[in-house]
PDB file of C-alpha atoms in Angstrom:
ATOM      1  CA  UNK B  10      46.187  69.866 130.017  1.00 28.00           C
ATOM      2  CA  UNK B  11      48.151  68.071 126.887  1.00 31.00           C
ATOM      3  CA  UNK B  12      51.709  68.341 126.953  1.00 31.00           C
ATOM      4  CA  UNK B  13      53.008  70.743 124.600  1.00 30.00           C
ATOM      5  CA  UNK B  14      56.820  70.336 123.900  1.00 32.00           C
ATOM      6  CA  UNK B  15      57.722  73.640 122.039  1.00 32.00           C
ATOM      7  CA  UNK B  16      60.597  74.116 120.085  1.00 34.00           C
ATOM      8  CA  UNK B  17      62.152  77.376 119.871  1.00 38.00           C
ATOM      9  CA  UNK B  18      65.778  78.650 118.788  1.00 35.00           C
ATOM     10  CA  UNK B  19      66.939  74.975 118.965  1.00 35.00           C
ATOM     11  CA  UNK B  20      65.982  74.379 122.716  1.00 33.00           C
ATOM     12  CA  UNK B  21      63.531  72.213 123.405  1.00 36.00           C
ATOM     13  CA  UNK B  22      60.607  73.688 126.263  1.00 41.00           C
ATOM     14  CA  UNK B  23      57.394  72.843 127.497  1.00 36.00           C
ATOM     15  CA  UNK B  24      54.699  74.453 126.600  1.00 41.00           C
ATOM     16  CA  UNK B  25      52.795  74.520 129.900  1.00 45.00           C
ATOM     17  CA  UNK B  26      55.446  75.464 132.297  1.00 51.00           C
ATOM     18  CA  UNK B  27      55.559  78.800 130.495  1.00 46.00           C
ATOM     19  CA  UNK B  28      54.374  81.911 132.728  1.00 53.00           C
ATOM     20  CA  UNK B  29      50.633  82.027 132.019  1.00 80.00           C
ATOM     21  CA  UNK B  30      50.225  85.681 133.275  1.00 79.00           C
ATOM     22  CA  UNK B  31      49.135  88.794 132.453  1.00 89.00           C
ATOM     23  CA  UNK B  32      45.907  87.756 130.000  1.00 89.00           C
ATOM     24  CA  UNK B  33      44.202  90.368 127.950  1.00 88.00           C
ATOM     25  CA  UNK B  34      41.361  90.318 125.731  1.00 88.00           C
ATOM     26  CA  UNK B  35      41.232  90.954 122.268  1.00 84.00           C
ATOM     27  CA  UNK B  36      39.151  90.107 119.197  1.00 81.00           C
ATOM     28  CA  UNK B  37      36.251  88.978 121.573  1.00 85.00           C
ATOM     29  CA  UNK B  38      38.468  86.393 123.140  1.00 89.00           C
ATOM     30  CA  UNK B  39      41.135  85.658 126.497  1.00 91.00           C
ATOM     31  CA  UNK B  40      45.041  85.333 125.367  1.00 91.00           C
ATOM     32  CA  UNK B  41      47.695  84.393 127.837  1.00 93.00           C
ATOM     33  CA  UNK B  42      51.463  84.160 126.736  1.00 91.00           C
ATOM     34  CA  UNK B  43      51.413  80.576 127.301  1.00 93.00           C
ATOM     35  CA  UNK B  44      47.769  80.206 125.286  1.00 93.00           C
ATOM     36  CA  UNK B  45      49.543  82.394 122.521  1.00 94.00           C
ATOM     37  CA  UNK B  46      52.273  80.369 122.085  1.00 94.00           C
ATOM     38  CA  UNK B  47      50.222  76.803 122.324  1.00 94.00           C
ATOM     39  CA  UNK B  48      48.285  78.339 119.326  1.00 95.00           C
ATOM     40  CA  UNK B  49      51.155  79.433 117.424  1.00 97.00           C
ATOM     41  CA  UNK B  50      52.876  76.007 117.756  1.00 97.00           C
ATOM     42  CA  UNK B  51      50.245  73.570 118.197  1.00 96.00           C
ATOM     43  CA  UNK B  52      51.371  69.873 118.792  1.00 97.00           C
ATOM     44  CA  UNK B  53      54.965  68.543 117.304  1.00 97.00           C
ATOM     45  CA  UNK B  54      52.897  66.886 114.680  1.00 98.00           C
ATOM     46  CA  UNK B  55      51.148  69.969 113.330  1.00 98.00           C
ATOM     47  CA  UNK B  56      54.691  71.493 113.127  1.00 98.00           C
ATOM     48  CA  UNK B  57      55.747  69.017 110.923  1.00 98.00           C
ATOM     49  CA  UNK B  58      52.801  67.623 108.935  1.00 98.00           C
ATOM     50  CA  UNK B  59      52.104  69.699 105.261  1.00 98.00           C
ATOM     51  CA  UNK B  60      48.776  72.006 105.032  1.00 98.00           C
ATOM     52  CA  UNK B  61      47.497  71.770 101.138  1.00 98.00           C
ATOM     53  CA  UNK B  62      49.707  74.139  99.502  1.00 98.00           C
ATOM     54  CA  UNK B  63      47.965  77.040  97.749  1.00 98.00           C
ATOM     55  CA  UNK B  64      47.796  79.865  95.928  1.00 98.00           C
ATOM     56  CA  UNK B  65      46.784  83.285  98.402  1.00 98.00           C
ATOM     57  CA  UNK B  66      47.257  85.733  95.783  1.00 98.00           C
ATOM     58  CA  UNK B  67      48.737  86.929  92.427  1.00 98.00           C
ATOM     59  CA  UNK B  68      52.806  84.867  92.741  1.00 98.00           C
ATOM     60  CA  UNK B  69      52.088  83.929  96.755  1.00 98.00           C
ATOM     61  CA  UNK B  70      51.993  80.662  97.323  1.00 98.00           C
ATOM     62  CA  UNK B  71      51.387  78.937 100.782  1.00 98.00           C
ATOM     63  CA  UNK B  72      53.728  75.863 101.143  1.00 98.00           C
ATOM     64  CA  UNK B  73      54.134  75.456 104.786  1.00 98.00           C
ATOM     65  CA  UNK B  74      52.969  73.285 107.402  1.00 98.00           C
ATOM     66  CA  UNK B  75      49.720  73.058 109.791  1.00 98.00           C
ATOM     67  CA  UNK B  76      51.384  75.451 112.120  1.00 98.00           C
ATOM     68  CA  UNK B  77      55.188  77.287 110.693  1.00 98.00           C
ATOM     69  CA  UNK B  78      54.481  79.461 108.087  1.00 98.00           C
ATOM     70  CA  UNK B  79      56.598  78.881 104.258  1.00 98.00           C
ATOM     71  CA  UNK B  80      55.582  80.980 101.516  1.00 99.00           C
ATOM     72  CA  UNK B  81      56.528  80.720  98.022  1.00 99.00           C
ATOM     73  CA  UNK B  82      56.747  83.836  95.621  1.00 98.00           C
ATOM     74  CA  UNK B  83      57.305  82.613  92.125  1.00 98.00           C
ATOM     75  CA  UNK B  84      58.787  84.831  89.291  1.00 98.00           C
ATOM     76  CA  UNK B  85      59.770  84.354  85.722  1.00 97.00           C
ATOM     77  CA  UNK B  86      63.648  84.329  87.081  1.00 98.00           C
ATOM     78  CA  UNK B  87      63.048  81.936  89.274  1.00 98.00           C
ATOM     79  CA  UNK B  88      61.390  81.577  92.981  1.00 98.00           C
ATOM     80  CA  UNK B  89      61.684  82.919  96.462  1.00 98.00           C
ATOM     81  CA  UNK B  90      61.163  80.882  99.225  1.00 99.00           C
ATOM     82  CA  UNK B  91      60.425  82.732 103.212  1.00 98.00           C
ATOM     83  CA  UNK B  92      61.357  80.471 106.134  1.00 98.00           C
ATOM     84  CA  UNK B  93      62.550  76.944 105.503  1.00 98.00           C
ATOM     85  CA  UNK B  94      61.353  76.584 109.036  1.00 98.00           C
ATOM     86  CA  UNK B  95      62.917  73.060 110.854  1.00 98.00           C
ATOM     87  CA  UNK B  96      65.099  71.761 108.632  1.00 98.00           C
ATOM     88  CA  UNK B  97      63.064  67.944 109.166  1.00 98.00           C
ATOM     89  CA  UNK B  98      60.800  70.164 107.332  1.00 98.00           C
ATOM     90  CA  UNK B  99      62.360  71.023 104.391  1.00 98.00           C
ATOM     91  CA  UNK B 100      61.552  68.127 101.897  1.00 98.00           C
ATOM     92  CA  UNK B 101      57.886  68.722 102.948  1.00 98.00           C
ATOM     93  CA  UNK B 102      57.638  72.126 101.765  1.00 98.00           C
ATOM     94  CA  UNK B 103      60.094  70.764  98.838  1.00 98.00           C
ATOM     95  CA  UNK B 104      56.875  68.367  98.190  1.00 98.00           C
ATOM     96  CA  UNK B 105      54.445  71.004  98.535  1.00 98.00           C
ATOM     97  CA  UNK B 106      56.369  73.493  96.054  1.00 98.00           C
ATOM     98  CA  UNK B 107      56.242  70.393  93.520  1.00 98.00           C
ATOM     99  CA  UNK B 108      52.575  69.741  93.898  1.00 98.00           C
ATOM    100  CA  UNK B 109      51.800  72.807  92.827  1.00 98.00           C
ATOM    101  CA  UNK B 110      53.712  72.867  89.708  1.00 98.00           C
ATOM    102  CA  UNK B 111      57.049  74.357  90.677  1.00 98.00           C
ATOM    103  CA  UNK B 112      60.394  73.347  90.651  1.00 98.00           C
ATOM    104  CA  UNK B 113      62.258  72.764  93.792  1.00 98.00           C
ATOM    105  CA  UNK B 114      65.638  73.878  92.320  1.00 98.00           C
ATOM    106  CA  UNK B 115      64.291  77.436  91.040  1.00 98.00           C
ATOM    107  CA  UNK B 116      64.598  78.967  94.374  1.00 98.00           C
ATOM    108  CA  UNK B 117      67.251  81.312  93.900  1.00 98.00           C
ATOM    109  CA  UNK B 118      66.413  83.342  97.290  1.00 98.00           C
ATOM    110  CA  UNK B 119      65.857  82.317 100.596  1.00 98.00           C
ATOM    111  CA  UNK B 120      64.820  84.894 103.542  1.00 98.00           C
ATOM    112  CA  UNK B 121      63.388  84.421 106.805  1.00 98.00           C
ATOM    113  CA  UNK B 122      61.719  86.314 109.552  1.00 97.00           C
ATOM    114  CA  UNK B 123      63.442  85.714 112.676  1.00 98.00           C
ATOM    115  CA  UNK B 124      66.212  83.814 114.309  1.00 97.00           C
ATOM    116  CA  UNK B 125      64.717  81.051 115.423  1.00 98.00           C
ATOM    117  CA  UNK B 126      64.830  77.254 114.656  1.00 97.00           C
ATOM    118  CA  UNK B 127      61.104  76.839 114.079  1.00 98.00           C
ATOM    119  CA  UNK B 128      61.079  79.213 111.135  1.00 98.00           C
ATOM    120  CA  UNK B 129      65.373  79.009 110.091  1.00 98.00           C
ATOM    121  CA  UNK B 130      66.656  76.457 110.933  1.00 98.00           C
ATOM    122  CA  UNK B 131      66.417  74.591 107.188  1.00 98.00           C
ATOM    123  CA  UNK B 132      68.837  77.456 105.576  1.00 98.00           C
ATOM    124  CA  UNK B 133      71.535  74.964 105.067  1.00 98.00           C
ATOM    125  CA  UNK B 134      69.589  72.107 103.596  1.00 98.00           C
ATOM    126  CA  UNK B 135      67.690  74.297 101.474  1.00 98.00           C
ATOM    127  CA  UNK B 136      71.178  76.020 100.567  1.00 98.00           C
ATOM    128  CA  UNK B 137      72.726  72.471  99.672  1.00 98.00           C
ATOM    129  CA  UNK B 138      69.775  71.556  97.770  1.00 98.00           C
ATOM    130  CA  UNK B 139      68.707  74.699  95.865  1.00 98.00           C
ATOM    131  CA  UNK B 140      71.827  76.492  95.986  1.00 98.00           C
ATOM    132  CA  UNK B 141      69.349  79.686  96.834  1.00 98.00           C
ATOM    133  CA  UNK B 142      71.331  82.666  98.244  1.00 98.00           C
ATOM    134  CA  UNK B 143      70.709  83.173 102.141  1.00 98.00           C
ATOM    135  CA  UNK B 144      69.644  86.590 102.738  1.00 98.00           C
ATOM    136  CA  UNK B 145      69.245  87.841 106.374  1.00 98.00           C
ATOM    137  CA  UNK B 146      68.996  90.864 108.594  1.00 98.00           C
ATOM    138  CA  UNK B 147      72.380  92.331 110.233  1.00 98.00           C
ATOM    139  CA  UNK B 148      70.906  91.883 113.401  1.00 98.00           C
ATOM    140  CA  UNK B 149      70.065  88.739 112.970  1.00 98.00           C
ATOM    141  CA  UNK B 150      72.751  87.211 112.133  1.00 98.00           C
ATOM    142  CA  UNK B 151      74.988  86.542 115.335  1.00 98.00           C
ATOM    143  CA  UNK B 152      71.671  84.367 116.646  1.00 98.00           C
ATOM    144  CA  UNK B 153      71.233  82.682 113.269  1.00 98.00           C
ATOM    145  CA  UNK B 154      74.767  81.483 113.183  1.00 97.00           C
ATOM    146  CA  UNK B 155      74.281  79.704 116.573  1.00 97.00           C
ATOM    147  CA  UNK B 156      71.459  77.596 114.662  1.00 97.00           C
ATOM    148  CA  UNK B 157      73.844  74.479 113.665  1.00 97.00           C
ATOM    149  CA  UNK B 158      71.390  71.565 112.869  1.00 96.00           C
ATOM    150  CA  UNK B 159      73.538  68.555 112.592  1.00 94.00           C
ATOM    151  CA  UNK B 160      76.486  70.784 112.942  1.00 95.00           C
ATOM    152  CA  UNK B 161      76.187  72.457 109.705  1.00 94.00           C
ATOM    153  CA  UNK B 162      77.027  76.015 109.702  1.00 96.00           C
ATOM    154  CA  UNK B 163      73.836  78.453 108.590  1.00 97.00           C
ATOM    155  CA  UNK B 164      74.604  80.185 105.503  1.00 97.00           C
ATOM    156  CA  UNK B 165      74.550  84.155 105.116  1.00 98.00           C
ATOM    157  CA  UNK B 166      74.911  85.110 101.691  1.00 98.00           C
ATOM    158  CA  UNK B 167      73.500  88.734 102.207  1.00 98.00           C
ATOM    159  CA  UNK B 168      73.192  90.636 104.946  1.00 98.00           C
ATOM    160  CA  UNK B 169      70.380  93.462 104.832  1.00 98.00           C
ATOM    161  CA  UNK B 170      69.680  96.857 106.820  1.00 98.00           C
ATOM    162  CA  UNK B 171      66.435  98.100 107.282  1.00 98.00           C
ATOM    163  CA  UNK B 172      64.878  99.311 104.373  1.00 98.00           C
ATOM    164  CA  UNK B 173      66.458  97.219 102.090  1.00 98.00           C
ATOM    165  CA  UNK B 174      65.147  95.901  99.153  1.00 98.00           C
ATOM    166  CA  UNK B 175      65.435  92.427  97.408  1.00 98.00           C
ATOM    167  CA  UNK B 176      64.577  91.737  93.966  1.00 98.00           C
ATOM    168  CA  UNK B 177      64.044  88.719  91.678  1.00 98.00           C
ATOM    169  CA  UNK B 178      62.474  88.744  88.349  1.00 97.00           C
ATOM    170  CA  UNK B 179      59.535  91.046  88.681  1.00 96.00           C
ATOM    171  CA  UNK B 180      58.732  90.547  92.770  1.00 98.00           C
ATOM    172  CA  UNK B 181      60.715  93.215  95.170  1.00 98.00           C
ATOM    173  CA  UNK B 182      60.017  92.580  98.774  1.00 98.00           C
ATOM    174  CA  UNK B 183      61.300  95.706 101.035  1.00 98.00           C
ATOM    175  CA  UNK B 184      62.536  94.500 105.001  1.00 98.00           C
ATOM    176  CA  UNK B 185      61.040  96.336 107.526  1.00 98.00           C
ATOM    177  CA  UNK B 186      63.470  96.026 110.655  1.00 98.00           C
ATOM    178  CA  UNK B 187      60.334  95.072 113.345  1.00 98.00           C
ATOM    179  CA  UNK B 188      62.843  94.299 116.460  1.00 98.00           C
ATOM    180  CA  UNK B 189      61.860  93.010 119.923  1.00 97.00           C
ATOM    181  CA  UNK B 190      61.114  89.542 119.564  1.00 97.00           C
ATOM    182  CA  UNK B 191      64.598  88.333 117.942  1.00 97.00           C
ATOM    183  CA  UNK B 192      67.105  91.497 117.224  1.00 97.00           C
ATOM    184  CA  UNK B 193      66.501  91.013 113.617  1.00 98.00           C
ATOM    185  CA  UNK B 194      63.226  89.996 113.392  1.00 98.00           C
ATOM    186  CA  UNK B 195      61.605  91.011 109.481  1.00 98.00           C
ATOM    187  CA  UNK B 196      58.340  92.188 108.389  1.00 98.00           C
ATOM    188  CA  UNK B 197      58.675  91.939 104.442  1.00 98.00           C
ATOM    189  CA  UNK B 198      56.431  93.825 101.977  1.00 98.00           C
ATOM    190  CA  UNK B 199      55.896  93.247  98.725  1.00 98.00           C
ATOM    191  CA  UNK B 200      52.917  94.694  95.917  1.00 98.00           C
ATOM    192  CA  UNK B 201      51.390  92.064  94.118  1.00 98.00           C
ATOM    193  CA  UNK B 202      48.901  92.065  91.302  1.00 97.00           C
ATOM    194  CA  UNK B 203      46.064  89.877  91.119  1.00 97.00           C
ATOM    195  CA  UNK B 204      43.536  89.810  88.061  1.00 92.00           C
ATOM    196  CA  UNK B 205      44.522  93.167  87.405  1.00 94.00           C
ATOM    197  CA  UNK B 206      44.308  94.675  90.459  1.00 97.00           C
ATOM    198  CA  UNK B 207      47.265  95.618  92.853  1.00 98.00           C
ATOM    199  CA  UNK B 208      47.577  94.256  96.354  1.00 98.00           C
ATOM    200  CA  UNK B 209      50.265  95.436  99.196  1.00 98.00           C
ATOM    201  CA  UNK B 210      51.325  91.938 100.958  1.00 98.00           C
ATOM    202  CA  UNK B 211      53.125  91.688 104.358  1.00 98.00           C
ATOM    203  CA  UNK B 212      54.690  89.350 105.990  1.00 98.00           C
ATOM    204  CA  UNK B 213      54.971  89.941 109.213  1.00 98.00           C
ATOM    205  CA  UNK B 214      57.177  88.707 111.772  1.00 98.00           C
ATOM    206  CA  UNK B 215      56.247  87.509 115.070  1.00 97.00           C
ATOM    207  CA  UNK B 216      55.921  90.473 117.557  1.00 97.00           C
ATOM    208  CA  UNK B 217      55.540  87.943 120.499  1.00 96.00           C
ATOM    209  CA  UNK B 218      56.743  89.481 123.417  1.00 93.00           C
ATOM    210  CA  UNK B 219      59.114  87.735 126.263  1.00 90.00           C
ATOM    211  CA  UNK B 220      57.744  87.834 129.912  1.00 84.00           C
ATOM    212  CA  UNK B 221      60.496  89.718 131.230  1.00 85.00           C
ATOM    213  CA  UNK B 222      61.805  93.019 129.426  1.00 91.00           C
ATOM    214  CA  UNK B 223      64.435  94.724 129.193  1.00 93.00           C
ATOM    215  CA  UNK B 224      65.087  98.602 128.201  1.00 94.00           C
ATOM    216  CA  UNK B 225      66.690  97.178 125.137  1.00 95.00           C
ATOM    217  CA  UNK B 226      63.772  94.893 124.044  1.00 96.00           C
ATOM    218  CA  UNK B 227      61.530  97.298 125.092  1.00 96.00           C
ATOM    219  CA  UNK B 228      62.403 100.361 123.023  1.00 97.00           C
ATOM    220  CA  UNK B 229      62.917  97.565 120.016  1.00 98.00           C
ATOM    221  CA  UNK B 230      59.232  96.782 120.721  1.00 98.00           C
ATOM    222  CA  UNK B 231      57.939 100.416 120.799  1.00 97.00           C
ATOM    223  CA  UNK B 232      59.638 101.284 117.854  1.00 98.00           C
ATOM    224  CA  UNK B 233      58.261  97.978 116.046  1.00 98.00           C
ATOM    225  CA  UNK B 234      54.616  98.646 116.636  1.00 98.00           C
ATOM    226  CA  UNK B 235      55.307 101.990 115.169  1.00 98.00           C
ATOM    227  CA  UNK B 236      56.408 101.178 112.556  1.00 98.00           C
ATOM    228  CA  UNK B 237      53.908  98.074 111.373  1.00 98.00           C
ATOM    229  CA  UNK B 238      51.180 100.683 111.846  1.00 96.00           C
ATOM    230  CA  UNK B 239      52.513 102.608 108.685  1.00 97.00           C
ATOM    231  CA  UNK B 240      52.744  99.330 106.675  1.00 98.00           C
ATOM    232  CA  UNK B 241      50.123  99.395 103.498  1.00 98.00           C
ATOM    233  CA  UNK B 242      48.407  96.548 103.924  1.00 98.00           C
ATOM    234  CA  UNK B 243      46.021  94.405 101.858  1.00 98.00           C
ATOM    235  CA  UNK B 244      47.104  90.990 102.694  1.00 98.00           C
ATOM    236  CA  UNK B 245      48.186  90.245 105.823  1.00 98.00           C
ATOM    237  CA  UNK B 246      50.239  86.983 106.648  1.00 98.00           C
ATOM    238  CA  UNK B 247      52.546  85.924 109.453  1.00 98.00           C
ATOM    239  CA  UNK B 248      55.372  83.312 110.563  1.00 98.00           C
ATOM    240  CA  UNK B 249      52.879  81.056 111.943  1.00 98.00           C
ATOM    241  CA  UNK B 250      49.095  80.638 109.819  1.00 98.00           C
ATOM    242  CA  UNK B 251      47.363  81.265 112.931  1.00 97.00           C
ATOM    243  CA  UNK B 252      47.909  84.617 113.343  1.00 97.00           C
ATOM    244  CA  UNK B 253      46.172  85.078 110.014  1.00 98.00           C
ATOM    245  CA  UNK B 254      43.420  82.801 110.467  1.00 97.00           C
ATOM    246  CA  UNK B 255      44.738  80.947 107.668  1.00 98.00           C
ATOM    247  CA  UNK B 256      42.750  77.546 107.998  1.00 98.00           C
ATOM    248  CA  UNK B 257      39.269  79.572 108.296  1.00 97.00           C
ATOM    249  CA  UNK B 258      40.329  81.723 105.325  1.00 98.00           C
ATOM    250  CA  UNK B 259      41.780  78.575 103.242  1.00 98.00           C
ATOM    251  CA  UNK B 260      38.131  77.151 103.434  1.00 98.00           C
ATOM    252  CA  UNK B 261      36.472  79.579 102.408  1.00 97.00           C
ATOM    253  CA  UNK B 262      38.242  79.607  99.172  1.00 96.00           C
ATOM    254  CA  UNK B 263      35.438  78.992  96.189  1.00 93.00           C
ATOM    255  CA  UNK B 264      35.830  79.669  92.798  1.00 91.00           C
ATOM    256  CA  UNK B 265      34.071  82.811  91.929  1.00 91.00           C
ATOM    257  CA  UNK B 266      34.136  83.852  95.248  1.00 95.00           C
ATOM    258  CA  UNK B 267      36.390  86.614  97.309  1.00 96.00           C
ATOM    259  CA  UNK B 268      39.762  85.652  97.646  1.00 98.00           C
ATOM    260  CA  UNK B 269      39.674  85.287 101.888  1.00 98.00           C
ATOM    261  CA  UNK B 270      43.383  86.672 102.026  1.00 98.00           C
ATOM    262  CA  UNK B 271      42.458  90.022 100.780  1.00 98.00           C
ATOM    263  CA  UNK B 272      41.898  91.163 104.332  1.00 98.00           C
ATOM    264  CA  UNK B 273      42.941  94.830 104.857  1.00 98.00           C
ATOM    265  CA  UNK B 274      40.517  94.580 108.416  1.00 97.00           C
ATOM    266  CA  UNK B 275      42.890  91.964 109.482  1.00 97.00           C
ATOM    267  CA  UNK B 276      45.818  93.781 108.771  1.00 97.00           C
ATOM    268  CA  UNK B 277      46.439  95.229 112.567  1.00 96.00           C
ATOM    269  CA  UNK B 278      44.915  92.620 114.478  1.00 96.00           C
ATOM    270  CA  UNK B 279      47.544  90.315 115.443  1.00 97.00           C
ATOM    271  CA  UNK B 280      49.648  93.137 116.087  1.00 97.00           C
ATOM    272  CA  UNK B 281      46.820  94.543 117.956  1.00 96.00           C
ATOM    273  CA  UNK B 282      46.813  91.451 120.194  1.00 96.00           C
ATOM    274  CA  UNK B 283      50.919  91.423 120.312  1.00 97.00           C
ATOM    275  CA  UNK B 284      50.542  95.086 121.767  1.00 97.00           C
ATOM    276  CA  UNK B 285      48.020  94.425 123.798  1.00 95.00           C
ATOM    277  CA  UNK B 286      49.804  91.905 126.223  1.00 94.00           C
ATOM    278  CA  UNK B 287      53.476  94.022 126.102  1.00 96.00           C
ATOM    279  CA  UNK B 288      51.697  96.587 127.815  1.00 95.00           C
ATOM    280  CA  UNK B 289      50.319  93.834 129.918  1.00 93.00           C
ATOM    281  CA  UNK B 290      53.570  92.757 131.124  1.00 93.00           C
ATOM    282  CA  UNK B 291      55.356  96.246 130.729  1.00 91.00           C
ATOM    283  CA  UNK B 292      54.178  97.338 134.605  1.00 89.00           C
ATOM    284  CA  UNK B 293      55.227  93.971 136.287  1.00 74.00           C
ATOM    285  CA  UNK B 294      58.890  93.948 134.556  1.00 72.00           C
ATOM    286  CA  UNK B 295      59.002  97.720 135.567  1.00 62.00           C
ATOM    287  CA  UNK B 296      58.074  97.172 139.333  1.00 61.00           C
ATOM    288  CA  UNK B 297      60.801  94.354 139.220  1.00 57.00           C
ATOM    289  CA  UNK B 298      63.640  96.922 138.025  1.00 54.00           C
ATOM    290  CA  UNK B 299      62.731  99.046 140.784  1.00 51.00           C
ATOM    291  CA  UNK B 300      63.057  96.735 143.401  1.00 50.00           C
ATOM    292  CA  UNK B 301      65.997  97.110 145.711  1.00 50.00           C
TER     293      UNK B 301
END
C-alpha cells in the first residue's frame, strides 16, 4: 500500500500505521478510520495542488485544493474566506480567488472549522496579507494558538460562542458548536439565494472520530450529531471535498442543467458515516475503561 504521510495539527503521521479497525458500511461501501482518513487527505500533492475554482451556488465560491476544503463567500462589503488551510497553501487559494474575478485583499473575514493545521494553519499569512479579521470558536482557541507556522503567532480577532452570528455585507453565517473532533470544531450555516430561489448552506466540520474516547469527547460527540440533525440543509459541504462528493458533483456541472450542489439527500450522509463508526469504536474504548 502507498505511503500516505498525513498532516494533522502540525505533526506529521503516517497514514497507514493508523488503527484500521472497527469498519462499517455505509452508502453501499466498507470505511475504516484509516480508509477515511486516506480519502480525506489523499497524497501530499493533492493537499497542495488547486482544484478549478468555482462557483457552487448564489455568493459560494469553491477555492480550495484537490483535497482541504476553502470556500469563498463574496458580498458587496467585501469577502469571506473559510479555512486558509496550510499556510504553503495560501497563495494558491489567493490565485484561485483571482481567477475567478475577485480581489485577494477584499477578504475582510476569515473563519475556520477546526483546530487543525490542514484547514488553519494559513490564519497569519492570510492576516498579514488581507488584513481579514480572525474569527474563531472559544473552544478552539487554546489549540489554535499552538499552530505557530514559522513561529508566527495565529491571530484571534474574535472569539465566538455557539450560536453566534457573523455578518458581512448581506451574507450572515450562524456557528453551530459541533464538538468532538477538535473542542471547537464549527459547522457554519448560512441562507443563500440563487436565481431567485433560497438555499440553506452548511458547512460542516469534520465529525471524524479518534480511536480511543474519552467521556469528554464522547458526550461532545453525542451532543454534535444531535445537533447537525436539526441543521436545514440544502447544500451540504465539508472541510475536505470528499465528504461532499465534490469532484463527481463539479463534473456534472452543465449549463442549463441542475446545479449538483443542491443536494438536500446528501445532507446527512457524511454525518451518517461519521456516526456510524463512533458507535463502532464506542464498545471497544468502553471495555478498555473497565478493565482493571
Amino acid at each position: 500500500m502507498q505511503k500516505l504521510f498525513v498532516f494533522l495539527a502540525g505533526a506529521a503521521a503516517l497514514a497507514q500505521n493508523a488503527p484500521d479497525h472497527p469498519s462499517v458500511t455505509a452508502q453501499g461501501k466498507t470505511f475504516t478510520p484509516r480508509s477515511i482518513l486516506a480519502r480525506n487527505m489523499g497524497t501530499p500533492e493533492d493537499q497542495t495542488t488547486a482544484f478549478p475554482p468555482h462557483k457552487i451556488v448564489g455568493n459560494v465560491y469553491y477555492v480550495g485544493t484537490k483535497t482541504l476544503s476553502a470556500f469563498l463567500i463574496v458580498t458587496p462589503q467585501g469577502n469571506i474566506l473559510i479555512d486558509s488551510t496550510y499556510e504553503r497553501n495560501v497563495r494558491t487559494i489567493q490565485k484561485s480567488i483571482e481567477s475567478l474575478g475577485f480581489k485577494f485583499a477584499d477578504t475582510k473575514i476569515l473563519l475556520g472549522n477546526h483546530a487543525h493545521a490542514d484547514h488553519m494553519e494559513g490564519d497569519a499569512l492570510v492576516k498579514e496579507l488581507t488584513g481579514a479579521q480572525v474569527v474563531s470558536m472559544a473552544e478552539d482557541v487554546p489549540a489554535l494558538k499552538a499552530i505557530k507556522p514559522g513561529g508566527k503567532e495565529h491571530p484571534v480577532d474574535r472569539t465566538i460562542h455557539d450560536g453566534d452570528t457573523v455578518t458581512l455585507g448581506d451574507a450572515t453565517l450562524t456557528a453551530h458548536l459541533t464538538a468532538g473532533h477538535t473542542r471547537g470544531a464549527t459547522t457554519w450555516t448560512m441562507p443563500v439565494a440563487d436565481a431567485g430561489k433560497s438555499y440553506q448552506v452548511v458547512f460542516y466540520s469534520s465529525l471524524r472520530s479518534p480511536t480511543v474516547l474519552t467521556p469528554p469527547v464522547i458526550d461532545e460527540f453525542n451532543h454534535s450529531f444531535a445537533v447537525v440533525r436539526t441543521l436545514p440543509c440544502d447544500v451540504p459541504l465539508g472541510d475536505h471535498p470528499s465528504e461532499y462528493g465534490m469532484t463527481e458533483k463539479y463534473a456534472k456541472l452543465k449549463p442549463g442543467a441542475p446545479n449538483p450542489f443542491i443536494d438536500p439527500s446528501g445532507c446527512r450522509l457524511e454525518a451518517g458515516l461519521q456516526e456510524a463508526m463512533f458507535k463502532a469504536i464506542l464498545p471497544a474504548t468502553q471495555k478498555a475503561a473497565q478493565r482493571p
